[in-house]
Coordinates of C-alpha atoms in Angstrom, one line a residue:
Chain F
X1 CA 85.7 146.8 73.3
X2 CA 87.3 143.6 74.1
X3 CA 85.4 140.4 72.5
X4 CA 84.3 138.3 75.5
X5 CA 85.0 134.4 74.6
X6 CA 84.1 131.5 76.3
X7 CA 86.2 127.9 75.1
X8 CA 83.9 124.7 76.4
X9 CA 86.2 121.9 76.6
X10 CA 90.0 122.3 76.9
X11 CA 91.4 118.5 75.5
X12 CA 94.6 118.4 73.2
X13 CA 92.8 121.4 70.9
X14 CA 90.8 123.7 73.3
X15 CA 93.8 124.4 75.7
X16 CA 96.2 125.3 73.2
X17 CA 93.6 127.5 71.2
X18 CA 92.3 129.3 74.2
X19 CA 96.4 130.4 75.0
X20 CA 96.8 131.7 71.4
X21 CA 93.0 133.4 72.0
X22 CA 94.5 134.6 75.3
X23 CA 97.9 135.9 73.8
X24 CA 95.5 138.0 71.5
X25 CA 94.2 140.1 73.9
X26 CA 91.1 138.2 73.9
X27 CA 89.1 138.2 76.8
X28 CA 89.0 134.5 77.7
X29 CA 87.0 131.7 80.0
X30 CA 87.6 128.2 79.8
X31 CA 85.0 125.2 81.0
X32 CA 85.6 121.8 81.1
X33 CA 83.2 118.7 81.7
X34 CA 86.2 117.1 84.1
X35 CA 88.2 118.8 86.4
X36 CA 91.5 119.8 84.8
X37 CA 95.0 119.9 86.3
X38 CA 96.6 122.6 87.1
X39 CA 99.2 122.0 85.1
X40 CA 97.1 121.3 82.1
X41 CA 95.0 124.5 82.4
X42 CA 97.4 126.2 83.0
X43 CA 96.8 129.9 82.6
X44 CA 93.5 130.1 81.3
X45 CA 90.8 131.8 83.8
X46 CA 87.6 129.4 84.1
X47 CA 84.3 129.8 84.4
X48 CA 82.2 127.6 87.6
X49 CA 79.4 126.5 84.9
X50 CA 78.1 126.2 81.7
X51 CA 75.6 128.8 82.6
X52 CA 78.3 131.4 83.4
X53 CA 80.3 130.2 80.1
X54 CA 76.8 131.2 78.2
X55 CA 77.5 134.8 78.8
X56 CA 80.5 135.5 76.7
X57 CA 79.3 137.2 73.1
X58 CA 81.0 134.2 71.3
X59 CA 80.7 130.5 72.8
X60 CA 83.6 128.3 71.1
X61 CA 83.2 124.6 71.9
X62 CA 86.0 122.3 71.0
X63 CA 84.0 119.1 72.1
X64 CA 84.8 115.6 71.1
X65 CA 81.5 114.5 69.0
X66 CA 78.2 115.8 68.3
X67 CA 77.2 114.1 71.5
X68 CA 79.3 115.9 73.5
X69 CA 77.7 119.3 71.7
X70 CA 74.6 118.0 71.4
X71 CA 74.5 117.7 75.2
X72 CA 76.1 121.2 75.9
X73 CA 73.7 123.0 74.0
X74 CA 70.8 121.4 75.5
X75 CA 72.2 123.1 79.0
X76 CA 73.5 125.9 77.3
X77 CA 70.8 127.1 75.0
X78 CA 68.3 128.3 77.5
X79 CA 71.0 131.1 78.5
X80 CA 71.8 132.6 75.4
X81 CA 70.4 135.5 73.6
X82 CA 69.9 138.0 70.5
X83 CA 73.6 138.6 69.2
X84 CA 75.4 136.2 70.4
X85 CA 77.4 133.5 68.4
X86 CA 78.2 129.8 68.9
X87 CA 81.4 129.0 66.9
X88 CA 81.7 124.9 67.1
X89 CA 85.1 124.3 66.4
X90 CA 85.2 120.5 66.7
X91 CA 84.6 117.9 64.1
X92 CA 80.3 116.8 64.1
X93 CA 77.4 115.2 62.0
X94 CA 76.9 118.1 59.9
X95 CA 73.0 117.1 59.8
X96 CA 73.1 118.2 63.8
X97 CA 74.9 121.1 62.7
X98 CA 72.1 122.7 60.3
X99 CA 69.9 121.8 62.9
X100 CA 70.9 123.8 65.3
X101 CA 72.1 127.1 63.3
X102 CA 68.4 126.8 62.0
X103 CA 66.7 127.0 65.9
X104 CA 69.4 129.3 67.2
X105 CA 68.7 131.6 64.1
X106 CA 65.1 132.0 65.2
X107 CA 66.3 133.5 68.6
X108 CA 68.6 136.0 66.7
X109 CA 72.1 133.5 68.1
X110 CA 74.8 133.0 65.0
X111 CA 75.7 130.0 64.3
X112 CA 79.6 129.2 62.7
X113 CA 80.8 125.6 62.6
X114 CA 84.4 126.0 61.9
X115 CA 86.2 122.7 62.4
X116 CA 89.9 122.7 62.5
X117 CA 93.0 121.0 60.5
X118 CA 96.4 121.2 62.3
X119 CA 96.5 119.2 65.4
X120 CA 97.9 120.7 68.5
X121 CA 101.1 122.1 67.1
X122 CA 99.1 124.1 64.3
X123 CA 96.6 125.0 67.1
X124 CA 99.7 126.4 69.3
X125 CA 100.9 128.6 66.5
X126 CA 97.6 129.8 65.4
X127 CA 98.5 128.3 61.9
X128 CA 95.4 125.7 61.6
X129 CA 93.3 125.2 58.5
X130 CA 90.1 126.6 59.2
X131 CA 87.0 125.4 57.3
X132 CA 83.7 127.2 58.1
X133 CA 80.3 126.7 57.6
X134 CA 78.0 129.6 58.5
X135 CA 75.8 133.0 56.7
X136 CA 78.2 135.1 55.5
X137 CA 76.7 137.2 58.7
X138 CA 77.7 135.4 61.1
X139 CA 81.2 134.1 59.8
X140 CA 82.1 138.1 59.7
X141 CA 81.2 138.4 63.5
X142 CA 83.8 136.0 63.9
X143 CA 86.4 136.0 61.3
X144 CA 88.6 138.1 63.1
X145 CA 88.7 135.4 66.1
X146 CA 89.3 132.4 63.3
X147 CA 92.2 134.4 61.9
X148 CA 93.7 134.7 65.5
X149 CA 93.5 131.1 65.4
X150 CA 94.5 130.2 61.8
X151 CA 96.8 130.4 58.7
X152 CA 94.2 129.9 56.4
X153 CA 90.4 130.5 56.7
X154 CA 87.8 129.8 54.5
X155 CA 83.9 129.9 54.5
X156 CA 83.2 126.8 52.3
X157 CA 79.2 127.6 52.3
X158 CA 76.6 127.3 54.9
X159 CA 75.5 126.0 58.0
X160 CA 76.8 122.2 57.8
X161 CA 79.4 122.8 55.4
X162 CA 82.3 123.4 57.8
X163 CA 81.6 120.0 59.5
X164 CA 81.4 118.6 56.1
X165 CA 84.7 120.1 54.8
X166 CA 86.3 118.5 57.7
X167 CA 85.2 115.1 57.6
X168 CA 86.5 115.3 53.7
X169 CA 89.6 116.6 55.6
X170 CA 89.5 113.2 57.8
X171 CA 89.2 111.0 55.0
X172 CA 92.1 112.5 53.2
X173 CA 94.4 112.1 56.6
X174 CA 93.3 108.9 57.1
X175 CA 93.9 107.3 53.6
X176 CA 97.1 109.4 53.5
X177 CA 98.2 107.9 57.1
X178 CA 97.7 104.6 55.7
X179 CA 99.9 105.1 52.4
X180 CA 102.8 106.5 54.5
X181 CA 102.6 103.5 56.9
X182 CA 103.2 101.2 54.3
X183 CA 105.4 103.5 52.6
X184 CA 108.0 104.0 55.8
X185 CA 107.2 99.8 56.5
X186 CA 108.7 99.7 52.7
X187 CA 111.3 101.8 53.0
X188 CA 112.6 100.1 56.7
X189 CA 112.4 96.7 54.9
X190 CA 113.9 97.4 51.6
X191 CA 116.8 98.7 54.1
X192 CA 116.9 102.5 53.3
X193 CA 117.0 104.7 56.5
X194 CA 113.4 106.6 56.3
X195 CA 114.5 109.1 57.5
X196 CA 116.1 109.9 54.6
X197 CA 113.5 109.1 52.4
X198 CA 111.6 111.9 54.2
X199 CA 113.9 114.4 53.7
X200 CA 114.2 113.3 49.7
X201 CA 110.4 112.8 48.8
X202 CA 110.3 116.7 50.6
X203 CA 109.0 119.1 48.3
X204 CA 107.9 116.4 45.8
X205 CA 104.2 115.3 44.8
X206 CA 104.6 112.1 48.0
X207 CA 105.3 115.0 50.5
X208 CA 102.8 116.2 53.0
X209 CA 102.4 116.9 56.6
X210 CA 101.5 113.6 57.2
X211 CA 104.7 112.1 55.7
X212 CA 106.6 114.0 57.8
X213 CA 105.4 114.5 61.3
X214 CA 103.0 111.4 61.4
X215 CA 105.8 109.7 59.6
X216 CA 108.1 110.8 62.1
X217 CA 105.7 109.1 64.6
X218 CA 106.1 105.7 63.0
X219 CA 110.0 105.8 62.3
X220 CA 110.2 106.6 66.6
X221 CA 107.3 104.2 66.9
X222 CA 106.5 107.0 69.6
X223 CA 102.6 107.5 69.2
X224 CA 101.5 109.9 71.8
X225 CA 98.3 111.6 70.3
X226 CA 98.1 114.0 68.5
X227 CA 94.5 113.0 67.4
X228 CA 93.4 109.8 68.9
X229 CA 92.7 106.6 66.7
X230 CA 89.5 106.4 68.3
X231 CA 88.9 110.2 66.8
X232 CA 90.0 109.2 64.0
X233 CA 87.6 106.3 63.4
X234 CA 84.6 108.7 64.6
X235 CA 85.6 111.0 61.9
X236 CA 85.9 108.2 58.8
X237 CA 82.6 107.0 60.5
X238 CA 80.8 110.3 59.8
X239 CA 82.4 110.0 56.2
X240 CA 81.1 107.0 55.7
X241 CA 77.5 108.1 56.6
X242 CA 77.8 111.1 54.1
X243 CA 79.1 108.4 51.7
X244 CA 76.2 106.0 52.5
X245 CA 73.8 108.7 52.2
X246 CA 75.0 109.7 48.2
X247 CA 75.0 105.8 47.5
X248 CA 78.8 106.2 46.5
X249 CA 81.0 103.3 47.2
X250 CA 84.5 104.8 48.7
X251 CA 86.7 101.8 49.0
X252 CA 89.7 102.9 50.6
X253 CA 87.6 104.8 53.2
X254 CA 85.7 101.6 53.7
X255 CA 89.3 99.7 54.1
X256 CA 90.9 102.4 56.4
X257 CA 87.7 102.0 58.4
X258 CA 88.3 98.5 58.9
X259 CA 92.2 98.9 60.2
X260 CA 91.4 101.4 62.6
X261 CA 88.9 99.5 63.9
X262 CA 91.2 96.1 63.7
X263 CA 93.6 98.4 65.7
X264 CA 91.4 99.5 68.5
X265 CA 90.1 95.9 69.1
X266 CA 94.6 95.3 69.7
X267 CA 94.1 98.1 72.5
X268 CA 95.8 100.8 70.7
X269 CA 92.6 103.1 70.4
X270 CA 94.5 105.8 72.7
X271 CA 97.1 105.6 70.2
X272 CA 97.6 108.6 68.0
X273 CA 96.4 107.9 64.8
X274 CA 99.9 107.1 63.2
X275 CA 99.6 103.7 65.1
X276 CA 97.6 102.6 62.2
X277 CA 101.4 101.7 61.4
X278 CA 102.0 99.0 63.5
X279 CA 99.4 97.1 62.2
X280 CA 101.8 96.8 59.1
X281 CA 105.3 96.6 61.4
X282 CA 103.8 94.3 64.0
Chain G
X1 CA 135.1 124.4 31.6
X2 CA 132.0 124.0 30.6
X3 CA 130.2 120.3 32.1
X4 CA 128.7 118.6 28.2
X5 CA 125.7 116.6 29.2
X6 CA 124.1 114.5 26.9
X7 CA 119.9 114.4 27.6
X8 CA 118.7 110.5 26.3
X9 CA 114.7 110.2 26.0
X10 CA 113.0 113.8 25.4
X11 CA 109.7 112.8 26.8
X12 CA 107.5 114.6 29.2
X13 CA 110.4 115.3 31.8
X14 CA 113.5 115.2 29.9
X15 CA 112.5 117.9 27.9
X16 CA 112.0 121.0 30.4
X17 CA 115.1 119.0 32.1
X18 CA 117.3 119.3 29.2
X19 CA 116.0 123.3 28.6
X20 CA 116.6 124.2 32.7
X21 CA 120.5 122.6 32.1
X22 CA 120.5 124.8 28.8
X23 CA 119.6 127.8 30.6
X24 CA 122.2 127.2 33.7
X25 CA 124.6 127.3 31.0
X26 CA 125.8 123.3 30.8
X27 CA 126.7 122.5 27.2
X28 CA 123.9 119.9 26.6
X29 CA 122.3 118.2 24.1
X30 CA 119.5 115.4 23.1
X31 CA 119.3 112.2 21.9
X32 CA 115.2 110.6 21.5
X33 CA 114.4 107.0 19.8
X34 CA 112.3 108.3 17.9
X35 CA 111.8 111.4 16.0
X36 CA 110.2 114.3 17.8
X37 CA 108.3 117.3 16.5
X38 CA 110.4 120.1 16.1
X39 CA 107.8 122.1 18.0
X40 CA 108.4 119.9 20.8
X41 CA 112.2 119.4 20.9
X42 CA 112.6 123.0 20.1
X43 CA 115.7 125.2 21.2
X44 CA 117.4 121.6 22.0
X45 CA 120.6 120.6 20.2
X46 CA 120.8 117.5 19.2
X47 CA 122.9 114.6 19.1
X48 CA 122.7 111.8 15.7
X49 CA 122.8 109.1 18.0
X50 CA 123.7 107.3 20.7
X51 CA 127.2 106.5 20.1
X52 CA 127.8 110.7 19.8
X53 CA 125.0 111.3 22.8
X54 CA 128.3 108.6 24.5
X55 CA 130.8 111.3 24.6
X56 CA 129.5 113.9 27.3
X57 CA 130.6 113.6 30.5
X58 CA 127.9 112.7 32.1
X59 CA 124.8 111.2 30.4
X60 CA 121.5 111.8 31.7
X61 CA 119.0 109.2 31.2
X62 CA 115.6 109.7 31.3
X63 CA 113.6 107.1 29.8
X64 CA 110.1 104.8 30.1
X65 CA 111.4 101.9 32.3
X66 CA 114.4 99.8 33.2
X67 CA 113.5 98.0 29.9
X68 CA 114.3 101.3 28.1
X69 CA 117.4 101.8 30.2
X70 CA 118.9 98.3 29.5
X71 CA 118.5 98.5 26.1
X72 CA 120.3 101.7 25.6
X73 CA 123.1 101.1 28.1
X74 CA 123.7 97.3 26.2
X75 CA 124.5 100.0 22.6
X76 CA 126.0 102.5 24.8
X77 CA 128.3 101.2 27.2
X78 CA 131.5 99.6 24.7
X79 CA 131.3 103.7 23.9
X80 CA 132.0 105.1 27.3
X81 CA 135.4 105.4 29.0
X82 CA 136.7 105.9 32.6
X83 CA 135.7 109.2 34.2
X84 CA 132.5 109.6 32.8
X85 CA 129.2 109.4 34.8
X86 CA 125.8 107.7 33.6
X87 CA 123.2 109.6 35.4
X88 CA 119.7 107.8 35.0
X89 CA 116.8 109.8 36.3
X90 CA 114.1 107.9 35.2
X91 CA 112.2 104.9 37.5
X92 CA 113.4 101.9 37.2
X93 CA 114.0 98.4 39.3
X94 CA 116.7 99.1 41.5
X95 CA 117.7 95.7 41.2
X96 CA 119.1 96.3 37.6
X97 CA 120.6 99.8 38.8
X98 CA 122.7 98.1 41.7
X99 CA 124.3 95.5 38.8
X100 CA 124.7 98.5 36.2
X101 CA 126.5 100.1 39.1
X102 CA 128.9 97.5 40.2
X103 CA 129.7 96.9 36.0
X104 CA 130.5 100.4 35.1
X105 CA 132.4 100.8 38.0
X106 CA 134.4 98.3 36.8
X107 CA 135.3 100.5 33.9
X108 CA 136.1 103.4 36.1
X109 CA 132.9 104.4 35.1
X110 CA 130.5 106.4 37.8
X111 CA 126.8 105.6 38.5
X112 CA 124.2 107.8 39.6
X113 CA 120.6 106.7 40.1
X114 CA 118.1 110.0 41.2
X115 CA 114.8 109.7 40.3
X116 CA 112.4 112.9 41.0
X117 CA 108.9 114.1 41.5
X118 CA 107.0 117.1 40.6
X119 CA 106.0 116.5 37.3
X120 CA 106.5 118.3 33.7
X121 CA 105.4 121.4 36.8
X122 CA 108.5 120.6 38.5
X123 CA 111.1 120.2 36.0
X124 CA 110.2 123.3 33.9
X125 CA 110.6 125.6 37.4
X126 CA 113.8 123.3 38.4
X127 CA 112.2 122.8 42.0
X128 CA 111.9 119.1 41.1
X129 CA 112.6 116.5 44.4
X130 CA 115.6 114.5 44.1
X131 CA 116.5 111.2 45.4
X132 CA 119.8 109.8 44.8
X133 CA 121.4 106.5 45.0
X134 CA 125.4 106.7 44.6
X135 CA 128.5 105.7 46.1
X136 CA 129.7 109.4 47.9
X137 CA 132.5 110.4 45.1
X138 CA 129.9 109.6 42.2
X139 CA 127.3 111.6 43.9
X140 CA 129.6 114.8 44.4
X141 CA 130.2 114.5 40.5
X142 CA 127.0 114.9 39.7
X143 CA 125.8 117.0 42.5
X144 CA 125.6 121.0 41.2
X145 CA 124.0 119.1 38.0
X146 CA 121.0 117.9 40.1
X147 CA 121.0 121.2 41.9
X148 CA 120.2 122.8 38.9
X149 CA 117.2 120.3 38.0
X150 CA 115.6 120.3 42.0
X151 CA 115.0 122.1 44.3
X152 CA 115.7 119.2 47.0
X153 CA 118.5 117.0 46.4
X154 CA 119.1 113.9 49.1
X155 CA 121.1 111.0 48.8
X156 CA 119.7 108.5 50.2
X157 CA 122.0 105.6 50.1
X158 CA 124.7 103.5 47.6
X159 CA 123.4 102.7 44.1
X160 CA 119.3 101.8 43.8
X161 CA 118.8 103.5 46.9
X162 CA 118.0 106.6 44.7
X163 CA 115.4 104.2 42.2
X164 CA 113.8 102.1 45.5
X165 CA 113.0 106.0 47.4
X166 CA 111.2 106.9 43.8
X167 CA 109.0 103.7 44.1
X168 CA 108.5 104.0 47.6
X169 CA 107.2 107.9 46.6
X170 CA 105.1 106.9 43.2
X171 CA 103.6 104.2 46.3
X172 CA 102.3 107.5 48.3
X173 CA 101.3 109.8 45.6
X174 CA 98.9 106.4 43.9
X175 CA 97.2 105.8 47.7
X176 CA 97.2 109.8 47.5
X177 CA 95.3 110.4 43.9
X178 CA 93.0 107.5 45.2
X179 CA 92.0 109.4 48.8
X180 CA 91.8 112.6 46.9
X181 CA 89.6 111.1 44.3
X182 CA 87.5 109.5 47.4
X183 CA 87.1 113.3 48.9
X184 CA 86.2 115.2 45.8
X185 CA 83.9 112.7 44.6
X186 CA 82.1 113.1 48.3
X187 CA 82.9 116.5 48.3
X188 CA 80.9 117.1 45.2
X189 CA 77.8 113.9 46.1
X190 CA 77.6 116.5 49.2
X191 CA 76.7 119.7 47.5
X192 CA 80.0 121.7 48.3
X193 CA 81.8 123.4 45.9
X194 CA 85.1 121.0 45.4
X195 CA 87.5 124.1 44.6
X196 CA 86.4 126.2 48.1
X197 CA 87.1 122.5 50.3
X198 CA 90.9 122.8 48.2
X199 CA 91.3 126.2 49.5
X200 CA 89.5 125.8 52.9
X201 CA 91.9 122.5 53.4
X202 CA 95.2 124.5 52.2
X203 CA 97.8 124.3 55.1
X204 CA 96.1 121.3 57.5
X205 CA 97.2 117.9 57.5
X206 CA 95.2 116.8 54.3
X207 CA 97.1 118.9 52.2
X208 CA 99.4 117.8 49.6
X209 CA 100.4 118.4 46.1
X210 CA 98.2 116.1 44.9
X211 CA 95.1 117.6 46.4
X212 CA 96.2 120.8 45.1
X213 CA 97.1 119.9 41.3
X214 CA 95.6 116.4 40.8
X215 CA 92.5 117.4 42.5
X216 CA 92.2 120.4 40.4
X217 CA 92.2 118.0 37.2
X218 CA 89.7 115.8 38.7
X219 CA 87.3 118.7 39.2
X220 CA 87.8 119.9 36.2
X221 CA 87.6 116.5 34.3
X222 CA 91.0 117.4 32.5
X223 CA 93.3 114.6 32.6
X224 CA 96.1 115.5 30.7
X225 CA 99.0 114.1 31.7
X226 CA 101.2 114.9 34.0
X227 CA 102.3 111.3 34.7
X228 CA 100.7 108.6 32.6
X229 CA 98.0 106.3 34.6
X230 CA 100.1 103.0 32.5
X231 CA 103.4 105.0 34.0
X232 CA 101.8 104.9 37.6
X233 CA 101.0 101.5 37.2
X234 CA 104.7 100.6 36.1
X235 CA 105.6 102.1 39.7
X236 CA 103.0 100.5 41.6
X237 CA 104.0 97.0 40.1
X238 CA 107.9 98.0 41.3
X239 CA 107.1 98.6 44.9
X240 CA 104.9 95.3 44.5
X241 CA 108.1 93.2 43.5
X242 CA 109.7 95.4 46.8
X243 CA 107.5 94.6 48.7
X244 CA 107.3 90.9 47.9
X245 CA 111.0 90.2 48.0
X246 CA 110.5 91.5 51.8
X247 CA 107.2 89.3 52.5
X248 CA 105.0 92.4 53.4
X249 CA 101.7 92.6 52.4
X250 CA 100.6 96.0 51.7
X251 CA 96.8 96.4 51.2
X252 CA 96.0 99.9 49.9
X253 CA 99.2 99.4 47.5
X254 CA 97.5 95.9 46.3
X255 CA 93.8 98.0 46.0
X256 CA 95.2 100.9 44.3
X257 CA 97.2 98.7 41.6
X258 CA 94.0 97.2 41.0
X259 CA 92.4 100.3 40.3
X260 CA 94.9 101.4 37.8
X261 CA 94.5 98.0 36.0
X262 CA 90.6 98.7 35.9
X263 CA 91.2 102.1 34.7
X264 CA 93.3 100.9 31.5
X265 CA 91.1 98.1 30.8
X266 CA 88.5 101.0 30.4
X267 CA 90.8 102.5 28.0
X268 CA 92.2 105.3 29.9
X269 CA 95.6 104.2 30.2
X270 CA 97.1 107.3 28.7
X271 CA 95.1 109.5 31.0
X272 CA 97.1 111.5 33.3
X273 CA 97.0 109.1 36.8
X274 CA 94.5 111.2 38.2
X275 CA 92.3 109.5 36.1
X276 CA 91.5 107.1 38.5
X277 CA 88.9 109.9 39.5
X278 CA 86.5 108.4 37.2
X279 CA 86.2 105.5 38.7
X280 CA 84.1 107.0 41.1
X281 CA 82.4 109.6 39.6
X282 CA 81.5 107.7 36.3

């Protein structure tokens, strides 16, 4: 029998993933807080309310903060029983997180948060990094689905530890983002084309994914998102309460924090993350 | 017939690069300053000095610094004749490699500068990066040589281009080693297992190299180098002179030379570069 899937929320990440879900063979139902267009939901069968979106057996959300899941759930929760599983997909406070696989668990709901690395091309070719968090019950009701969805999935430990895998993830993109801005702001000045620098420092220990799409961003100056900068400093923020709460001292989280925020208050919060580059190129 | 190569400075690179030519069959052999163990020099021929190491046709150089470099070019040069290429594969100031350029050529003599990265790792598998900085003809000279030694070979630009693309990568992979120290230190404070958050991030946009290899000696608290932490600071200090000569203040590269510095003044300048771990974690 077909797994029934419902995806709440359809931004940058949900619609592509519910299309590859869809391509699967998947039966799929999207909801979204806003009303789409067309053109942007294109091809993806919705459901009229949360309540009906309750009744697939797995409920992905792909939500913006734990605010935004904090408040679905409170609707959503009333509606769901025994055997079903909510997979939360987008990037939280994993202390929410444990939370709520703990209540759900007492009504017999999974609970899988499984955030995502790969931004919205990796989502459209079902090659994302997929780090989850969950019993090693639950993950096996959906592991199949976060195969469908990813080149590489891995249960990093319980409840919580998904989220927390991911906001490690953040920290590393957004320290790395940082290093190739001023690295392509070098290269540009010191009068190399960096485009060829790219295409040398490929394969060696400088190359990345950032280096070469986000760098790509920066050499265009084109910064359509991609992940927001405004994400981006929501995710650093969460790192930097996980920091807080060890007592470690991170210092280049702490200075990354401080750009992104230097580059919201210049407007560019809409920006995709790469514009953390023109703080250095003016 | 046969290319004859002579290898000067059989340190933690030139060696597996002088065995890889061996192996594809170029007639090479090795010239060190000092005297190496046999076990360590093994299965290389070797030249009794510099003015014999002078004959090959092309002359690889793969030494410390640009201090290193000047010195042996200032004995080696009055020994080289027209037609011959110096190849110097090391890092070094590109300023010096553009006037060693213009000099030689002078001679008839050809100059290639092309730097790599992927480590000791690297040059033993030949699948080194390569970034080269040569007029076209001296480039094509040299070309099947570096072909042999990487596994991606760009020119980048004329002479120094190849030395100023090496600085502008040892300026990612420091900001790199210090955001992946950042997120296994957190990842460990946070009670995941450090080695599962490698494999879970494998294949998003926080993965790199460096997360791969030098996080795996920072969770293992093995710091064997690789890259010396006193090299990495050598680099750092070159893309600071960069970056000066162009006015541009880059503040991570600024932060993370100041790390290095703290890490030697704790003694641990002969620490592989992911050392700087332990400035977090104690």
């Amino acid at each position: 029998m077909t797994t029934t899937i419902s995806v709440i929320g359809l931004g940058l990440m949900g619609r592509p993933m519910a299309r590859v879900l869809l391509a699967a063979g998947y039966e799929v139902r999207g909801w979204n807080r806003s009303r789409l267009d067309d053109e942007l939901g294109q091809g993806i069968p919705r459901c009229d309310s949360l309540v009906e979106a309750a009744r697939a057996e797995v409920c992905l959300l792909m939500l913006a903060d734990s605010g935004a899941v904090n408040a679905v759930l409170e609707q959503f929760e009333p509606h769901l029983t025994a055997g079903q599983v909510v997979l939360d997909m987008g990037t939280s406070d994993p202390t929410y997180s444990k939370a709520h696989a703990t209540r759900l668990a007492e009504k017999g709901i999974g609970w899988v948060d499984a955030p995502v690395s790969g931004g919205p091309e990796g989502a459209a070719a079902g090659s994302l990094a997929v780090m989850a968090g969950a019993s090693e019950a639950d993950f096996a009701q959906v592991e199949p689905i976060l195969h469908t969805l990813g080149g590489n999935v891995v249960r990093v430990g319980g409840p919580g530890a998904g989220h927390t895998a991911k906001i490690i993830n953040q920290l590393i993109v957004g320290l790395t983002i940082e290093a190739v801005a001023e690295a392509i702001t070098l290269a540009e000045l010191s009068g190399l084309d960096p485009t060829r620098v790219q295409a040398a420092l490929k394969g060696g220990f400088a190359d990345s994914q950032v280096l070469q799409l986000h760098g790509s961003r920066m050499i265009a100056r084109r910064y359509v998102p991609g992940a927001k900068a405004t994400t981006q400093l929501k995710d650093l923020r969460l790192a930097q309460k996980l920091a807080a709460r060890e007592g470690l001292n991170l210092p280049h989280l702490e200075s990354t924090i401080q750009f992104y925020e230097m580059l919201i208050a210049r407007g560019g919060g809409d920006l995709d993350h790469s514009g953390l580059h023109t703080l250095l190129s003016g």
